[in-house]
PDB file of C-alpha atoms in Angstrom:
ATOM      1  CA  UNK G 807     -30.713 -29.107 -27.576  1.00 58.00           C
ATOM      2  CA  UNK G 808     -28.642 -26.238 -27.422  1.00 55.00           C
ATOM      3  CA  UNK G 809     -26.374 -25.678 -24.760  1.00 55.00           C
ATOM      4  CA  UNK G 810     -27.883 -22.685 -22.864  1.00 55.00           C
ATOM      5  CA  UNK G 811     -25.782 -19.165 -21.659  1.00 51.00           C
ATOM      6  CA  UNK G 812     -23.363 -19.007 -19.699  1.00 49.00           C
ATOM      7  CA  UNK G 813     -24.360 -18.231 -16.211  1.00 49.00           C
ATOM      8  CA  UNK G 814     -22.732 -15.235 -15.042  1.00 47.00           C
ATOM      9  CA  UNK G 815     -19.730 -15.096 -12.188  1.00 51.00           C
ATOM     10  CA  UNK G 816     -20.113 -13.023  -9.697  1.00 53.00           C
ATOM     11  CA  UNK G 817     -17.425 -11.313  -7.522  1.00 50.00           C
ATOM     12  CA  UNK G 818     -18.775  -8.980  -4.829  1.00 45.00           C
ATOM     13  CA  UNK G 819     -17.755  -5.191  -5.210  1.00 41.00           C
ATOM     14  CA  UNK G 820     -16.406  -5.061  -1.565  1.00 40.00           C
ATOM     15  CA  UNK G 821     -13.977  -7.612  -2.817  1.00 41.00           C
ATOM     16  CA  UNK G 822     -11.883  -4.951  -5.330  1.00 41.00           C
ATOM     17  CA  UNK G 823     -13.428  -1.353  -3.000  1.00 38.00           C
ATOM     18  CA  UNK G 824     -11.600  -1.278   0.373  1.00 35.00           C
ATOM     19  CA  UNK G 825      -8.129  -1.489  -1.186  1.00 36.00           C
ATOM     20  CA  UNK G 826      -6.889  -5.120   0.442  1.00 35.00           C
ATOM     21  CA  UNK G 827      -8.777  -3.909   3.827  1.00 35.00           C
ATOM     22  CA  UNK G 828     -10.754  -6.828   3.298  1.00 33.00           C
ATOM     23  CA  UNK G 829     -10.384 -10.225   2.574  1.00 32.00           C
ATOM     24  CA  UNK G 830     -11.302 -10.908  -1.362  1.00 30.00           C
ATOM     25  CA  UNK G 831     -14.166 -13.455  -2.110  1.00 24.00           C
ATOM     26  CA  UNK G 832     -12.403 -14.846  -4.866  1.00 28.00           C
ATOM     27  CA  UNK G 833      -9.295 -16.397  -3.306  1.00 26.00           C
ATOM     28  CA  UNK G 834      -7.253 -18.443  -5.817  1.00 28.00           C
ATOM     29  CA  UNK G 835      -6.237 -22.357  -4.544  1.00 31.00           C
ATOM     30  CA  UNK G 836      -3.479 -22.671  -1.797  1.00 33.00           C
ATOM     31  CA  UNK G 837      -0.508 -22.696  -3.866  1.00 37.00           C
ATOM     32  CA  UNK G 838      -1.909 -21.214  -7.690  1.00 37.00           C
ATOM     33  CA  UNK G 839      -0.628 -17.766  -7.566  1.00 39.00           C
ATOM     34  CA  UNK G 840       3.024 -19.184  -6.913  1.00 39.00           C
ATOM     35  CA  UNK G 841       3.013 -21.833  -9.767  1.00 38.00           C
ATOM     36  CA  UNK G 842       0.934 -19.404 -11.814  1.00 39.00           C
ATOM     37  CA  UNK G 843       4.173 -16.759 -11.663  1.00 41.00           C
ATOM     38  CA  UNK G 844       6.943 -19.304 -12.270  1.00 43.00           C
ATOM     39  CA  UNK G 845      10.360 -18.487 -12.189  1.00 49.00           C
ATOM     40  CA  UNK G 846      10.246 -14.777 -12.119  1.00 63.00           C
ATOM     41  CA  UNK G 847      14.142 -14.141 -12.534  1.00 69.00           C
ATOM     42  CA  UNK G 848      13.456 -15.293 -16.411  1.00 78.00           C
ATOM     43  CA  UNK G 849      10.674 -13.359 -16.494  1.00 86.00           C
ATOM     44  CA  UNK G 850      12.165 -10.581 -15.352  1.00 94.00           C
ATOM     45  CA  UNK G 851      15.312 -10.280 -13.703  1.00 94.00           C
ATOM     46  CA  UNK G 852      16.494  -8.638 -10.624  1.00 95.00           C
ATOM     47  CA  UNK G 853      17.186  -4.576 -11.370  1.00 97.00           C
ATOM     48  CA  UNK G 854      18.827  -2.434  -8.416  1.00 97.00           C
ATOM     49  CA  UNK G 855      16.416   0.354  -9.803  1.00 97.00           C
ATOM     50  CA  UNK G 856      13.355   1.536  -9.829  1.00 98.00           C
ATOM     51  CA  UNK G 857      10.904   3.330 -11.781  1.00 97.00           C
ATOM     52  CA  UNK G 858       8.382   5.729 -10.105  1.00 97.00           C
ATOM     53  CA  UNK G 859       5.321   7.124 -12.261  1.00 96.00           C
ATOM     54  CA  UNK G 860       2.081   9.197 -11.231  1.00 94.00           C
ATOM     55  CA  UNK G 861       3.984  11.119  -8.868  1.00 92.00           C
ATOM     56  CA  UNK G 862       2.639  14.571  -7.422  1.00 90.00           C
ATOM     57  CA  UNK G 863       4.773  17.199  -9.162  1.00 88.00           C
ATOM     58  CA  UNK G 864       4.855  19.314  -5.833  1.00 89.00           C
ATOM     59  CA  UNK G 865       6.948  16.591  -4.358  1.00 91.00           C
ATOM     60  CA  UNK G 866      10.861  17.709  -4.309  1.00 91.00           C
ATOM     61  CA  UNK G 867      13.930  16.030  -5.209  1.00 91.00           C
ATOM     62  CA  UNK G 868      15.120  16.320  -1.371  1.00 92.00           C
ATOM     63  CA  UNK G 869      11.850  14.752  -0.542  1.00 93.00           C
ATOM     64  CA  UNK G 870      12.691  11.858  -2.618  1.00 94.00           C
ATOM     65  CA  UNK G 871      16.070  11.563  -1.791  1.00 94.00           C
ATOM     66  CA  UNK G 872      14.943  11.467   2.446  1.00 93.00           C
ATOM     67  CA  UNK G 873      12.240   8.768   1.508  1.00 94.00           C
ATOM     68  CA  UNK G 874      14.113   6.396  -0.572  1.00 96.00           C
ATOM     69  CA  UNK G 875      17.478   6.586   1.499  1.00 96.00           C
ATOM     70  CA  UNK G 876      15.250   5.086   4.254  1.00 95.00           C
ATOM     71  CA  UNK G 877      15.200   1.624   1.954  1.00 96.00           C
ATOM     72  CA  UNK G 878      19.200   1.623   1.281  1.00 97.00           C
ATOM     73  CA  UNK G 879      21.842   3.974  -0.297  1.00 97.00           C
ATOM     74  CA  UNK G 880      20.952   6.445  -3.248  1.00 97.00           C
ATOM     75  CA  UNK G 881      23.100   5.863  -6.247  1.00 97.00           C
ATOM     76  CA  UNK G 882      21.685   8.215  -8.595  1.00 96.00           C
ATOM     77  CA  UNK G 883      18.335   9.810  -9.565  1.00 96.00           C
ATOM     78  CA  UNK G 884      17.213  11.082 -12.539  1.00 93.00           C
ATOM     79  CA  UNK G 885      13.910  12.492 -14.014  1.00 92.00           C
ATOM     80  CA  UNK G 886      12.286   9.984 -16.651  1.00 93.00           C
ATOM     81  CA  UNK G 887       9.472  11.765 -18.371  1.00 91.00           C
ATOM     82  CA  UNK G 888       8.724  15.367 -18.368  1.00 81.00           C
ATOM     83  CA  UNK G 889       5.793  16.786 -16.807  1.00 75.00           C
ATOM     84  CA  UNK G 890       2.968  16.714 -16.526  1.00 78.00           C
ATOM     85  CA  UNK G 891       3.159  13.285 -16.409  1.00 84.00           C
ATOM     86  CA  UNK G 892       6.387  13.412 -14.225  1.00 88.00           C
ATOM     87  CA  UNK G 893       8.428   9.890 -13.509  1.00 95.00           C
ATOM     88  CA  UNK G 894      12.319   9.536 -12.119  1.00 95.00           C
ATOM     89  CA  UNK G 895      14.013   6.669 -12.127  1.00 96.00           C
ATOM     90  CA  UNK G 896      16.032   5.946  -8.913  1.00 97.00           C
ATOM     91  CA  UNK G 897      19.146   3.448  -8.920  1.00 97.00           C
ATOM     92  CA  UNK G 898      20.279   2.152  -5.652  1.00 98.00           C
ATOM     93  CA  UNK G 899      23.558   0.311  -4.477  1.00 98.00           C
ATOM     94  CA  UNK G 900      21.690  -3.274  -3.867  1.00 98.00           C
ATOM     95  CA  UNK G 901      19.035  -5.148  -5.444  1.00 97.00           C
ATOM     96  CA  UNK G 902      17.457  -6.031  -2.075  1.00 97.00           C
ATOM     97  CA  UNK G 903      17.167  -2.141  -1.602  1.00 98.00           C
ATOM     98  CA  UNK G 904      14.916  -1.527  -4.919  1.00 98.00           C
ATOM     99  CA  UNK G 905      12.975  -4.356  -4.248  1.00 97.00           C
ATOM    100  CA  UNK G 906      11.997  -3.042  -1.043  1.00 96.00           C
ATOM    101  CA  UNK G 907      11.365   0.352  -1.877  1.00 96.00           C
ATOM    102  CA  UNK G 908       9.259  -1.132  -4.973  1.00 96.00           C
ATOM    103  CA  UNK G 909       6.787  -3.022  -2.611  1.00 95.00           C
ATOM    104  CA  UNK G 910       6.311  -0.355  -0.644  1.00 95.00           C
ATOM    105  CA  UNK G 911       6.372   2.552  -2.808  1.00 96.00           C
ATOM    106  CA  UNK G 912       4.031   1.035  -5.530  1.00 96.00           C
ATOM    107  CA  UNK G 913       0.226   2.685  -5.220  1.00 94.00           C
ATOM    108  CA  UNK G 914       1.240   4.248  -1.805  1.00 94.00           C
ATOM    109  CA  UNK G 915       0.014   7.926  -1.550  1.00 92.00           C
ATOM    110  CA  UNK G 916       2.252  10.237  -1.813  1.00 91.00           C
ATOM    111  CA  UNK G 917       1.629  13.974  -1.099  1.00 89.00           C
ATOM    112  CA  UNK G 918      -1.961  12.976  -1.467  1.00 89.00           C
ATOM    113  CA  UNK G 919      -1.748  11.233  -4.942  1.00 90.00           C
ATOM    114  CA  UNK G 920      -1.117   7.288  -5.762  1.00 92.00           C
ATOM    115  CA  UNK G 921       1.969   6.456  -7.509  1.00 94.00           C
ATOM    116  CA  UNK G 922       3.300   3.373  -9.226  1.00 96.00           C
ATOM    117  CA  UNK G 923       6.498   2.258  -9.073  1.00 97.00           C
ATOM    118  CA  UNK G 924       8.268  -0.581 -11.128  1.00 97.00           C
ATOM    119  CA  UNK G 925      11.529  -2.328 -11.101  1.00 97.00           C
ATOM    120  CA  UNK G 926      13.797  -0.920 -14.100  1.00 97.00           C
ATOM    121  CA  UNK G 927      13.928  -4.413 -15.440  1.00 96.00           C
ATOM    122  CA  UNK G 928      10.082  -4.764 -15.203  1.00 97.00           C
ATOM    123  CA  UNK G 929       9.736  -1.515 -17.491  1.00 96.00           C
ATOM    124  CA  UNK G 930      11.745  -3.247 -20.260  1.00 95.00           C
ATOM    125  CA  UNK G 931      10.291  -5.936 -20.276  1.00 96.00           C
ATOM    126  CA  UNK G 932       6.380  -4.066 -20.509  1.00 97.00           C
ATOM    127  CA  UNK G 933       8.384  -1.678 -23.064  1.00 95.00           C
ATOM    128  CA  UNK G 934       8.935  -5.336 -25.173  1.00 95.00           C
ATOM    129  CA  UNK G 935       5.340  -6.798 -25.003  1.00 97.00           C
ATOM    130  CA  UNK G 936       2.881  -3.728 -25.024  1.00 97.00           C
ATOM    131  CA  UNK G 937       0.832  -5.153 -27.570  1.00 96.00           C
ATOM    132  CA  UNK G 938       1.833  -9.227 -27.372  1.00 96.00           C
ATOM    133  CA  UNK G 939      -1.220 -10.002 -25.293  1.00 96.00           C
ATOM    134  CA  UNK G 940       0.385  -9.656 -21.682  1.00 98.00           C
ATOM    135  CA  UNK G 941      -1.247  -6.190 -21.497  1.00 98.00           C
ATOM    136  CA  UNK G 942      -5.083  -6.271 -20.984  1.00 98.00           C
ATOM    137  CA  UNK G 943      -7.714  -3.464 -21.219  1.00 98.00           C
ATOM    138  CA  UNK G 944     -10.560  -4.233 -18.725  1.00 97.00           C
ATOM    139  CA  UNK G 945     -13.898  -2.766 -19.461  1.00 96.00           C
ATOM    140  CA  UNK G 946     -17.518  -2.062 -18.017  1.00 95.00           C
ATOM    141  CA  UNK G 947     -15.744  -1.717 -14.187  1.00 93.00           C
ATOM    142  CA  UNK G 948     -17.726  -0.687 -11.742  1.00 90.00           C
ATOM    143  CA  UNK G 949     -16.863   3.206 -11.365  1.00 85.00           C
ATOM    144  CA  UNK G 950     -16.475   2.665  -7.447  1.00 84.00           C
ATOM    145  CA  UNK G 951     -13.733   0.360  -7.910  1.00 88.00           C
ATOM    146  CA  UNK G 952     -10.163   1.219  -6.330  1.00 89.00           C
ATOM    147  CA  UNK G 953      -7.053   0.868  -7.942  1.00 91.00           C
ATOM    148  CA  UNK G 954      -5.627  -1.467  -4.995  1.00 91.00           C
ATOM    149  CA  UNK G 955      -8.305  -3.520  -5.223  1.00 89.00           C
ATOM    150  CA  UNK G 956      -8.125  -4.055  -8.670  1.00 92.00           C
ATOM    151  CA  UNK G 957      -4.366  -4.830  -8.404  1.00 94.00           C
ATOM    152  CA  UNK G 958      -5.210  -7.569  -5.399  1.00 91.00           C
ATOM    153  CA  UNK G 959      -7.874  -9.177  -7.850  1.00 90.00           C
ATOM    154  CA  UNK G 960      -5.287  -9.144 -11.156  1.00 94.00           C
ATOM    155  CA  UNK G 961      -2.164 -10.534  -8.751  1.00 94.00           C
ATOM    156  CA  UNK G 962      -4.506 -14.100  -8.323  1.00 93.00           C
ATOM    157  CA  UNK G 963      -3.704 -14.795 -12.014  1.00 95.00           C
ATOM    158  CA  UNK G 964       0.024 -14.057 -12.198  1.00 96.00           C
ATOM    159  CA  UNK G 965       2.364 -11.577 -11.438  1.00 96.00           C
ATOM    160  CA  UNK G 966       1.497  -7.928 -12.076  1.00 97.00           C
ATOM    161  CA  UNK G 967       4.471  -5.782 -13.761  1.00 98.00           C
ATOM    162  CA  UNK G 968       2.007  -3.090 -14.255  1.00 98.00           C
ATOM    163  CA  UNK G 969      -1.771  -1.764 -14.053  1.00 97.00           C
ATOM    164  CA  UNK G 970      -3.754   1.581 -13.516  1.00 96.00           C
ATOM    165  CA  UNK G 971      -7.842   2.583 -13.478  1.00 94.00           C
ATOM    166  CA  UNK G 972      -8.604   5.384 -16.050  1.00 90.00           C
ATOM    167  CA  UNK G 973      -8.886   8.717 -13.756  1.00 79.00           C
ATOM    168  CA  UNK G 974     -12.266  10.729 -14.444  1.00 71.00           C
ATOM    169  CA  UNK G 975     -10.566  13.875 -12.945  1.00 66.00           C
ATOM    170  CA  UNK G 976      -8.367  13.552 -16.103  1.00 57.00           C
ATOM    171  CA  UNK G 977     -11.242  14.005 -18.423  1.00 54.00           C
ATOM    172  CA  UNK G 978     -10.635  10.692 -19.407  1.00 55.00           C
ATOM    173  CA  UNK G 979     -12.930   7.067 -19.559  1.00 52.00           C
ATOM    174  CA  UNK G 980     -14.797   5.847 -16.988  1.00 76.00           C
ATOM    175  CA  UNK G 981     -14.916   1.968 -15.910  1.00 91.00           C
ATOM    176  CA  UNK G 982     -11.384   1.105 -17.436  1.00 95.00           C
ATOM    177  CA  UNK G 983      -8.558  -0.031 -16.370  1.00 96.00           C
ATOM    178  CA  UNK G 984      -5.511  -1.871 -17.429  1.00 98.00           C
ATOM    179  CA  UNK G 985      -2.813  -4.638 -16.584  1.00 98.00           C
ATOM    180  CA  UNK G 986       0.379  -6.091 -17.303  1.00 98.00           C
ATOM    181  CA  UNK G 987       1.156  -9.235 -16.925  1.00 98.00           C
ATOM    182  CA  UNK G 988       4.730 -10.898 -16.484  1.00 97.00           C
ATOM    183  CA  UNK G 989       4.231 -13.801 -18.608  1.00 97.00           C
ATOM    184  CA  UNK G 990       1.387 -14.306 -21.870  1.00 97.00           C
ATOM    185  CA  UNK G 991       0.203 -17.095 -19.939  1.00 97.00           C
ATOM    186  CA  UNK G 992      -0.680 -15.379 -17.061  1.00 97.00           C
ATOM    187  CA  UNK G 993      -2.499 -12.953 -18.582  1.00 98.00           C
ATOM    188  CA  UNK G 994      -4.197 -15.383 -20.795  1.00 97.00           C
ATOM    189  CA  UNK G 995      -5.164 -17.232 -17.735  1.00 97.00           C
ATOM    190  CA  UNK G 996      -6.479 -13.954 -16.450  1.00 97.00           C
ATOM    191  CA  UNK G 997      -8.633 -13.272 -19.191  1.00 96.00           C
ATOM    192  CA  UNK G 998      -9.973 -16.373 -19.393  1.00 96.00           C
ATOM    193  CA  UNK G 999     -11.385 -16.346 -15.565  1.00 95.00           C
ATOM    194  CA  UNK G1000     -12.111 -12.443 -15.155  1.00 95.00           C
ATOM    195  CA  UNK G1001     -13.533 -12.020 -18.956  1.00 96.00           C
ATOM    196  CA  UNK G1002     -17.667 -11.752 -18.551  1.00 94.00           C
ATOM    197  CA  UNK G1003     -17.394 -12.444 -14.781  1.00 91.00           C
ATOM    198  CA  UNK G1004     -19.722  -9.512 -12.391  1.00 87.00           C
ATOM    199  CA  UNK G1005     -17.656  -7.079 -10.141  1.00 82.00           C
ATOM    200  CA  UNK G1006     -20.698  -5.032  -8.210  1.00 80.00           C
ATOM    201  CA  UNK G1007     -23.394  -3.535 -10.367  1.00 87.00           C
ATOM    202  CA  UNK G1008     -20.835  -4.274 -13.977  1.00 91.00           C
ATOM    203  CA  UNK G1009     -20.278  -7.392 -15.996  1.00 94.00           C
ATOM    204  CA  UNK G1010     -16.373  -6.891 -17.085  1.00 94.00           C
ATOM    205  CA  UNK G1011     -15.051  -7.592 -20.098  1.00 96.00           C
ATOM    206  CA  UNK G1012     -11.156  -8.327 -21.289  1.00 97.00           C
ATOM    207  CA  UNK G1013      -9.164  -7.687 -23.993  1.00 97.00           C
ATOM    208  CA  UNK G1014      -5.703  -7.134 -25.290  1.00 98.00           C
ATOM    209  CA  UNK G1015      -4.380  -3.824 -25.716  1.00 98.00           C
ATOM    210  CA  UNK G1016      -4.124  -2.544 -28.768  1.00 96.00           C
ATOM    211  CA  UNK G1017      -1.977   1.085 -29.233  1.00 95.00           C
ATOM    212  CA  UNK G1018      -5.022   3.154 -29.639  1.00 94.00           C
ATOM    213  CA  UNK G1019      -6.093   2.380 -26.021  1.00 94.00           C
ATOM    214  CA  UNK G1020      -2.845   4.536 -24.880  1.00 92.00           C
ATOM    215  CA  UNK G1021      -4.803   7.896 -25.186  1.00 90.00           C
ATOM    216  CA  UNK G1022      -7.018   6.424 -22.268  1.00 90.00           C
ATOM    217  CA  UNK G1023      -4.249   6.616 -19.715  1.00 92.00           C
ATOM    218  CA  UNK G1024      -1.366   9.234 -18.189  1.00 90.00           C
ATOM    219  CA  UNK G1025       0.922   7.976 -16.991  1.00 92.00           C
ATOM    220  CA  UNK G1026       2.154   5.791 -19.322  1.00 93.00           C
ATOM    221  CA  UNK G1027       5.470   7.187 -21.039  1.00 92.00           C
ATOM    222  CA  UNK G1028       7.270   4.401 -19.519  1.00 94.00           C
ATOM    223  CA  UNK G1029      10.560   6.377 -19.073  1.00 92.00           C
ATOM    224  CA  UNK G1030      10.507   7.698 -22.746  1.00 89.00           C
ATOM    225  CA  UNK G1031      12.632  11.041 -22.106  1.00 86.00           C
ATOM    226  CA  UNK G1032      15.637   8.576 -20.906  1.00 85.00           C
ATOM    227  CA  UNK G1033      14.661   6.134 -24.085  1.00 82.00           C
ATOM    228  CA  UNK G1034      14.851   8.950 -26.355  1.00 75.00           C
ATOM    229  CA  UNK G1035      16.543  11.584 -24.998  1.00 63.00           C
ATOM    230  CA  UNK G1036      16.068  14.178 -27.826  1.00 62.00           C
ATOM    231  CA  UNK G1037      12.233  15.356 -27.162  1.00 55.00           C
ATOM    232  CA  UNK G1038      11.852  18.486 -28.047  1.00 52.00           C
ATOM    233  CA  UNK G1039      11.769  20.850 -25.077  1.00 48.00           C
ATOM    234  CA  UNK G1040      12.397  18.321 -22.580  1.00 46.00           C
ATOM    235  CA  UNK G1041      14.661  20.339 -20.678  1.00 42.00           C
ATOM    236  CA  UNK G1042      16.993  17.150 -19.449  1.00 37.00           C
ATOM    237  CA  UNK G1043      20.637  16.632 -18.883  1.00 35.00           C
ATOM    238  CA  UNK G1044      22.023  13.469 -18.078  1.00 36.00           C
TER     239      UNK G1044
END
């Protein structure tokens, strides 16, 4: 007869809620996530900056300058989108510098609000392949589900360049999120494990990202005041 429906996967909530706290349920095989991201310098190569997004727009540029000078020296700074969805892009004299701050600056709270932050050479590359299938629009999340978590679950299929949970304090949609993967495979590999599978009370579903779903986020200018510096009212000098 007929083959019957597909049973449904299940991944605890807990798993994608405490923000790494805890150790995930659904652990990838000794070894996947590293073959799964390849060689990353082809993917994307080594930057000695940094992109910051999300940031709190009380935070000052002294502020910045005392926190990032802790990772290496501060070649420049410079503000990458205007407000209110303020970004800077910081360029520092090593590549081992960036990369540092990057690990430890991405989704870390700062002043009370979680900000991304992306090597310079990651952005291009996510500027390149918005809508090539490495970006993914996940649905029908649980609304208790934390952004670190989410990232944790995403990194098992690949490396993440980007990814960010619709915020309901924006006004905005519930139970979505977003991410970016390095590589189409990855992401295909991601869709093809997460798509239908149960996180807590919601079954998610996957899907690429198509330019309409941009509305659905802040956050995502992806440095366009420095990509076209002409905006109207923009208020920048390079």
């Amino acid at each position: 007869g007929a083959p019957g429906p597909r049973p449904v996967r299940r991944l605890p909530r807990r798993a994608m809620l405490t923000g790494g706290k805890e150790p995930s349920l659904l652990t990838a095989a000794p070894g996947a996530v590293a073959e799964a991201m390849g060689d990353d310098t082809k993917a994307v190569p080594p930057s000695p900056a940094i992109y910051i997004c999300d940031m709190n727009p009380q935070i000052t540029e002294a502020e910045m300058q005392q926190l990032l000078g802790q990772y290496g020296e501060v070649v420049s700074l410079r503000q990458a989108d205007i407000e209110p969805e303020l970004a800077i892009i910081v360029e520092f004299a090593t590549v081992d510098a960036a990369e540092q701050a990057q690990k430890i600056i991405n989704l870390a709270s700062l002043r009370g609000k979680t900000c991304r932050c992306m090597s310079v050479s990651a952005l291009e590359v996510i500027r390149r392949t918005m809508v090539n299938g490495q970006r993914l629009i996940v649905e029908n999340l649980d609304p208790a589900i934390q952004l670190h978590g989410f990232s944790d679950v995403c990194s098992l299929f690949g490396r993440v360049l980007d990814c960010k949970l619709a915020d309901p304090a924006e006004g905005r949609s519930t139970g979505v999120g977003f991410v970016h993967y390095a590589r189409e495979e990855e992401a295909a590999r991601a869709r093809q494990s997460l798509d239908g599978m149960q996180i807590g009370e919601r079954e998610v579903k996957l899907r690429p990202f198509q330019w309409d779903d941009a509305a659905l986020f802040s956050g995502t200018s992806y440095a366009r005041l420095l990509y076209n510096p002409y905006i109207e009212g923009a208020g920048y000098v390079q």
